Amino acid sequence: MKKLILSITLIALTSVFSGAAMAAELKLGYVNLQKALNECLAGKEAVLELEAETKKRQEQIDVKQEDLKKLNEEIEKKKTVWSADMQEQKQKELQARMQEFQRFYLQSNDDLKRREQVEKTEIIKGLIEIAKPLAKEKGYTFLFELQGLIYGPPEADLTNDLIKAYDVEYKKAKKVKQGKE
């Protein structure tokens, strides 16, 4: 009986000590993907491109709105001079143009949102692909995303390293792409 208890105790102690040794080998890190997305070159360029596209679309919207305003003012000014048929025709034209404007406006917003989402998704995928070898290179057993993390010591934060590594790869890919054009 004493031998059995001694054996169980030895097995338990061996498990505890091997678990402690394993815990000593664990190295946990984290990255803030949102920060990396906002601060990496690709993220900054994507924001500038989207802002330019938004401005272009807003200018188109403003022109279309101005056209609608002018048509409405024309209808209001000339409705007393026009025949009933002409008034009806112009009202239908105004309604058709307003519907076209609404479709254009909604489509523009949807296109911009979709483009933004696609760009962000591609950049985040790239960041994750760079984060894996970066974590391995630095000896991390696990690498977590900051979202959902309550606390992490600053020395375990690989975000800035990730941004630097991603920017290097991004610049290389951009040079290759420019060389093909």
PDB file of C-alpha atoms in Angstrom:
ATOM      1  CA  MET A   1       0.000   0.000   0.000  1.00  0.00           C
ATOM      2  CA  LYS A   2       2.855   2.367   0.899  1.00  0.00           C
ATOM      3  CA  LYS A   3       4.524   1.551  -2.437  1.00  0.00           C
ATOM      4  CA  LEU A   4       1.322   2.437  -4.303  1.00  0.00           C
ATOM      5  CA  ILE A   5       0.977   5.760  -2.491  1.00  0.00           C
ATOM      6  CA  LEU A   6       4.662   6.494  -3.065  1.00  0.00           C
ATOM      7  CA  SER A   7       4.296   5.679  -6.786  1.00  0.00           C
ATOM      8  CA  ILE A   8       1.238   7.909  -7.145  1.00  0.00           C
ATOM      9  CA  THR A   9       3.030  10.714  -5.283  1.00  0.00           C
ATOM     10  CA  LEU A  10       6.080  10.385  -7.563  1.00  0.00           C
ATOM     11  CA  ILE A  11       3.898  10.430 -10.658  1.00  0.00           C
ATOM     12  CA  ALA A  12       2.039  13.496  -9.374  1.00  0.00           C
ATOM     13  CA  LEU A  13       5.283  15.316  -8.527  1.00  0.00           C
ATOM     14  CA  THR A  14       6.750  14.443 -11.936  1.00  0.00           C
ATOM     15  CA  SER A  15       3.619  15.824 -13.602  1.00  0.00           C
ATOM     16  CA  VAL A  16       3.759  19.007 -11.564  1.00  0.00           C
ATOM     17  CA  PHE A  17       7.440  19.606 -12.249  1.00  0.00           C
ATOM     18  CA  SER A  18       7.157  18.799 -15.962  1.00  0.00           C
ATOM     19  CA  GLY A  19       4.130  21.120 -16.129  1.00  0.00           C
ATOM     20  CA  ALA A  20       6.171  23.852 -14.449  1.00  0.00           C
ATOM     21  CA  ALA A  21       8.982  23.271 -16.938  1.00  0.00           C
ATOM     22  CA  MET A  22       6.519  23.510 -19.808  1.00  0.00           C
ATOM     23  CA  ALA A  23       5.074  26.695 -18.360  1.00  0.00           C
ATOM     24  CA  ALA A  24       8.564  28.198 -18.248  1.00  0.00           C
ATOM     25  CA  GLU A  25       8.869  27.551 -22.010  1.00  0.00           C
ATOM     26  CA  LEU A  26       5.585  29.268 -22.810  1.00  0.00           C
ATOM     27  CA  LYS A  27       5.978  32.747 -24.210  1.00  0.00           C
ATOM     28  CA  LEU A  28       2.813  34.722 -24.895  1.00  0.00           C
ATOM     29  CA  GLY A  29       2.547  37.812 -27.047  1.00  0.00           C
ATOM     30  CA  TYR A  30      -0.121  39.988 -28.577  1.00  0.00           C
ATOM     31  CA  VAL A  31      -0.689  42.433 -31.406  1.00  0.00           C
ATOM     32  CA  ASN A  32      -3.172  45.234 -31.917  1.00  0.00           C
ATOM     33  CA  LEU A  33      -4.393  44.553 -35.462  1.00  0.00           C
ATOM     34  CA  GLN A  34      -6.507  47.721 -35.563  1.00  0.00           C
ATOM     35  CA  LYS A  35      -3.493  49.867 -34.715  1.00  0.00           C
ATOM     36  CA  ALA A  36      -1.366  47.958 -37.226  1.00  0.00           C
ATOM     37  CA  LEU A  37      -4.039  48.431 -39.897  1.00  0.00           C
ATOM     38  CA  ASN A  38      -4.196  52.176 -39.235  1.00  0.00           C
ATOM     39  CA  GLU A  39      -0.448  52.740 -39.018  1.00  0.00           C
ATOM     40  CA  CYS A  40       1.015  50.467 -41.697  1.00  0.00           C
ATOM     41  CA  LEU A  41       1.809  51.964 -45.114  1.00  0.00           C
ATOM     42  CA  ALA A  42      -0.858  49.930 -46.893  1.00  0.00           C
ATOM     43  CA  GLY A  43      -3.498  51.074 -44.408  1.00  0.00           C
ATOM     44  CA  LYS A  44      -2.512  54.715 -44.752  1.00  0.00           C
ATOM     45  CA  GLU A  45      -2.504  54.482 -48.555  1.00  0.00           C
ATOM     46  CA  ALA A  46      -5.882  52.740 -48.546  1.00  0.00           C
ATOM     47  CA  VAL A  47      -7.339  55.540 -46.399  1.00  0.00           C
ATOM     48  CA  LEU A  48      -5.983  58.194 -48.788  1.00  0.00           C
ATOM     49  CA  GLU A  49      -7.338  56.341 -51.825  1.00  0.00           C
ATOM     50  CA  LEU A  50     -10.741  55.916 -50.210  1.00  0.00           C
ATOM     51  CA  GLU A  51     -10.826  59.585 -49.190  1.00  0.00           C
ATOM     52  CA  ALA A  52     -10.013  60.596 -52.779  1.00  0.00           C
ATOM     53  CA  GLU A  53     -12.706  58.297 -54.139  1.00  0.00           C
ATOM     54  CA  THR A  54     -15.198  59.609 -51.571  1.00  0.00           C
ATOM     55  CA  LYS A  55     -14.400  63.189 -52.579  1.00  0.00           C
ATOM     56  CA  LYS A  56     -14.844  62.320 -56.269  1.00  0.00           C
ATOM     57  CA  ARG A  57     -18.182  60.641 -55.586  1.00  0.00           C
ATOM     58  CA  GLN A  58     -19.308  63.569 -53.426  1.00  0.00           C
ATOM     59  CA  GLU A  59     -18.546  65.945 -56.284  1.00  0.00           C
ATOM     60  CA  GLN A  60     -20.670  63.792 -58.610  1.00  0.00           C
ATOM     61  CA  ILE A  61     -23.463  63.775 -56.035  1.00  0.00           C
ATOM     62  CA  ASP A  62     -23.252  67.557 -55.666  1.00  0.00           C
ATOM     63  CA  VAL A  63     -23.526  68.026 -59.449  1.00  0.00           C
ATOM     64  CA  LYS A  64     -26.542  65.723 -59.646  1.00  0.00           C
ATOM     65  CA  GLN A  65     -28.159  67.489 -56.676  1.00  0.00           C
ATOM     66  CA  GLU A  66     -27.626  70.862 -58.301  1.00  0.00           C
ATOM     67  CA  ASP A  67     -29.215  69.590 -61.529  1.00  0.00           C
ATOM     68  CA  LEU A  68     -32.239  68.389 -59.568  1.00  0.00           C
ATOM     69  CA  LYS A  69     -32.479  71.725 -57.790  1.00  0.00           C
ATOM     70  CA  LYS A  70     -32.362  73.611 -61.100  1.00  0.00           C
ATOM     71  CA  LEU A  71     -35.010  71.377 -62.657  1.00  0.00           C
ATOM     72  CA  ASN A  72     -37.260  71.832 -59.626  1.00  0.00           C
ATOM     73  CA  GLU A  73     -36.788  75.624 -59.746  1.00  0.00           C
ATOM     74  CA  GLU A  74     -37.569  75.626 -63.481  1.00  0.00           C
ATOM     75  CA  ILE A  75     -40.763  73.668 -62.846  1.00  0.00           C
ATOM     76  CA  GLU A  76     -41.818  76.075 -60.078  1.00  0.00           C
ATOM     77  CA  LYS A  77     -41.126  79.166 -62.210  1.00  0.00           C
ATOM     78  CA  LYS A  78     -42.736  77.971 -65.432  1.00  0.00           C
ATOM     79  CA  LYS A  79     -45.615  75.840 -64.196  1.00  0.00           C
ATOM     80  CA  THR A  80     -48.087  78.695 -64.680  1.00  0.00           C
ATOM     81  CA  VAL A  81     -46.975  79.134 -68.307  1.00  0.00           C
ATOM     82  CA  TRP A  82     -46.777  75.464 -69.243  1.00  0.00           C
ATOM     83  CA  SER A  83     -49.665  73.342 -70.364  1.00  0.00           C
ATOM     84  CA  ALA A  84     -50.913  70.564 -68.097  1.00  0.00           C
ATOM     85  CA  ASP A  85     -49.186  67.978 -70.290  1.00  0.00           C
ATOM     86  CA  MET A  86     -45.876  69.827 -70.104  1.00  0.00           C
ATOM     87  CA  GLN A  87     -46.173  70.179 -66.312  1.00  0.00           C
ATOM     88  CA  GLU A  88     -46.908  66.478 -65.987  1.00  0.00           C
ATOM     89  CA  GLN A  89     -43.986  65.602 -68.266  1.00  0.00           C
ATOM     90  CA  LYS A  90     -41.574  67.753 -66.250  1.00  0.00           C
ATOM     91  CA  GLN A  91     -42.840  66.315 -62.936  1.00  0.00           C
ATOM     92  CA  LYS A  92     -42.268  62.800 -64.268  1.00  0.00           C
ATOM     93  CA  GLU A  93     -38.813  63.819 -65.433  1.00  0.00           C
ATOM     94  CA  LEU A  94     -38.058  65.245 -61.985  1.00  0.00           C
ATOM     95  CA  GLN A  95     -39.278  62.093 -60.232  1.00  0.00           C
ATOM     96  CA  ALA A  96     -37.270  59.860 -62.579  1.00  0.00           C
ATOM     97  CA  ARG A  97     -34.133  61.918 -61.994  1.00  0.00           C
ATOM     98  CA  MET A  98     -34.704  61.886 -58.227  1.00  0.00           C
ATOM     99  CA  GLN A  99     -35.010  58.099 -58.274  1.00  0.00           C
ATOM    100  CA  GLU A 100     -31.859  57.871 -60.389  1.00  0.00           C
ATOM    101  CA  PHE A 101     -30.107  60.174 -57.930  1.00  0.00           C
ATOM    102  CA  GLN A 102     -31.181  58.041 -54.957  1.00  0.00           C
ATOM    103  CA  ARG A 103     -29.954  54.874 -56.696  1.00  0.00           C
ATOM    104  CA  PHE A 104     -26.646  56.540 -57.518  1.00  0.00           C
ATOM    105  CA  TYR A 105     -26.240  57.826 -53.965  1.00  0.00           C
ATOM    106  CA  LEU A 106     -26.999  54.467 -52.365  1.00  0.00           C
ATOM    107  CA  GLN A 107     -24.857  52.577 -54.885  1.00  0.00           C
ATOM    108  CA  SER A 108     -21.952  54.961 -54.300  1.00  0.00           C
ATOM    109  CA  ASN A 109     -22.141  54.477 -50.542  1.00  0.00           C
ATOM    110  CA  ASP A 110     -22.414  50.705 -50.887  1.00  0.00           C
ATOM    111  CA  ASP A 111     -19.469  50.605 -53.300  1.00  0.00           C
ATOM    112  CA  LEU A 112     -17.294  52.675 -50.982  1.00  0.00           C
ATOM    113  CA  LYS A 113     -18.189  50.579 -47.926  1.00  0.00           C
ATOM    114  CA  ARG A 114     -17.568  47.352 -49.825  1.00  0.00           C
ATOM    115  CA  ARG A 115     -14.243  48.614 -51.156  1.00  0.00           C
ATOM    116  CA  GLU A 116     -13.180  49.725 -47.673  1.00  0.00           C
ATOM    117  CA  GLN A 117     -14.078  46.319 -46.244  1.00  0.00           C
ATOM    118  CA  VAL A 118     -12.215  44.451 -48.989  1.00  0.00           C
ATOM    119  CA  GLU A 119      -9.120  46.621 -48.524  1.00  0.00           C
ATOM    120  CA  LYS A 120      -9.149  46.208 -44.738  1.00  0.00           C
ATOM    121  CA  THR A 121      -9.647  42.453 -45.013  1.00  0.00           C
ATOM    122  CA  GLU A 122      -6.731  42.084 -47.430  1.00  0.00           C
ATOM    123  CA  ILE A 123      -4.418  44.153 -45.250  1.00  0.00           C
ATOM    124  CA  ILE A 124      -5.405  42.276 -42.080  1.00  0.00           C
ATOM    125  CA  LYS A 125      -4.822  38.944 -43.843  1.00  0.00           C
ATOM    126  CA  GLY A 126      -1.367  40.204 -44.806  1.00  0.00           C
ATOM    127  CA  LEU A 127      -0.674  41.374 -41.259  1.00  0.00           C
ATOM    128  CA  ILE A 128      -1.650  37.978 -39.878  1.00  0.00           C
ATOM    129  CA  GLU A 129       0.583  36.205 -42.387  1.00  0.00           C
ATOM    130  CA  ILE A 130       3.517  38.391 -41.315  1.00  0.00           C
ATOM    131  CA  ALA A 131       2.657  38.008 -37.607  1.00  0.00           C
ATOM    132  CA  LYS A 132       2.999  34.211 -37.661  1.00  0.00           C
ATOM    133  CA  PRO A 133       6.683  34.027 -38.666  1.00  0.00           C
ATOM    134  CA  LEU A 134       7.449  37.147 -36.609  1.00  0.00           C
ATOM    135  CA  ALA A 135       6.117  35.464 -33.459  1.00  0.00           C
ATOM    136  CA  LYS A 136       8.057  32.295 -34.260  1.00  0.00           C
ATOM    137  CA  GLU A 137      11.246  34.258 -34.908  1.00  0.00           C
ATOM    138  CA  LYS A 138      10.930  36.032 -31.558  1.00  0.00           C
ATOM    139  CA  GLY A 139      10.275  32.766 -29.714  1.00  0.00           C
ATOM    140  CA  TYR A 140       6.591  33.259 -28.882  1.00  0.00           C
ATOM    141  CA  THR A 141       4.524  30.137 -28.319  1.00  0.00           C
ATOM    142  CA  PHE A 142       1.212  31.954 -28.718  1.00  0.00           C
ATOM    143  CA  LEU A 143       0.311  35.287 -30.281  1.00  0.00           C
ATOM    144  CA  PHE A 144      -3.047  36.840 -29.496  1.00  0.00           C
ATOM    145  CA  GLU A 145      -4.979  39.767 -30.922  1.00  0.00           C
ATOM    146  CA  LEU A 146      -5.401  42.616 -28.436  1.00  0.00           C
ATOM    147  CA  GLN A 147      -9.179  42.686 -28.815  1.00  0.00           C
ATOM    148  CA  GLY A 148     -10.533  40.639 -25.935  1.00  0.00           C
ATOM    149  CA  LEU A 149      -7.251  40.772 -24.035  1.00  0.00           C
ATOM    150  CA  ILE A 150      -7.693  42.369 -20.644  1.00  0.00           C
ATOM    151  CA  TYR A 151      -4.026  42.846 -19.851  1.00  0.00           C
ATOM    152  CA  GLY A 152      -0.726  42.268 -21.539  1.00  0.00           C
ATOM    153  CA  PRO A 153       2.661  43.554 -20.511  1.00  0.00           C
ATOM    154  CA  PRO A 154       4.080  46.094 -22.972  1.00  0.00           C
ATOM    155  CA  GLU A 155       7.129  43.912 -23.661  1.00  0.00           C
ATOM    156  CA  ALA A 156       4.798  41.220 -25.062  1.00  0.00           C
ATOM    157  CA  ASP A 157       3.261  43.697 -27.547  1.00  0.00           C
ATOM    158  CA  LEU A 158       4.575  42.930 -31.039  1.00  0.00           C
ATOM    159  CA  THR A 159       2.412  45.502 -32.824  1.00  0.00           C
ATOM    160  CA  ASN A 160       5.211  47.903 -33.745  1.00  0.00           C
ATOM    161  CA  ASP A 161       7.428  45.037 -34.907  1.00  0.00           C
ATOM    162  CA  LEU A 162       4.525  43.733 -36.975  1.00  0.00           C
ATOM    163  CA  ILE A 163       3.992  47.132 -38.610  1.00  0.00           C
ATOM    164  CA  LYS A 164       7.696  47.386 -39.494  1.00  0.00           C
ATOM    165  CA  ALA A 165       7.840  43.842 -40.894  1.00  0.00           C
ATOM    166  CA  TYR A 166       4.615  44.327 -42.854  1.00  0.00           C
ATOM    167  CA  ASP A 167       5.827  47.629 -44.319  1.00  0.00           C
ATOM    168  CA  VAL A 168       9.030  45.962 -45.515  1.00  0.00           C
ATOM    169  CA  GLU A 169       7.048  43.241 -47.290  1.00  0.00           C
ATOM    170  CA  TYR A 170       4.550  45.774 -48.629  1.00  0.00           C
ATOM    171  CA  LYS A 171       7.321  47.916 -50.126  1.00  0.00           C
ATOM    172  CA  LYS A 172       8.864  44.846 -51.763  1.00  0.00           C
ATOM    173  CA  ALA A 173       5.527  43.790 -53.242  1.00  0.00           C
ATOM    174  CA  LYS A 174       4.854  47.337 -54.427  1.00  0.00           C
ATOM    175  CA  LYS A 175       8.239  47.523 -56.205  1.00  0.00           C
ATOM    176  CA  VAL A 176       7.576  44.193 -57.907  1.00  0.00           C
ATOM    177  CA  LYS A 177       4.111  45.372 -58.957  1.00  0.00           C
ATOM    178  CA  GLN A 178       5.504  48.672 -60.302  1.00  0.00           C
ATOM    179  CA  GLY A 179       8.198  46.790 -62.206  1.00  0.00           C
ATOM    180  CA  LYS A 180       5.524  44.749 -64.000  1.00  0.00           C
ATOM    181  CA  GLU A 181       3.558  47.821 -65.080  1.00  0.00           C
TER     182      GLU A 181
END
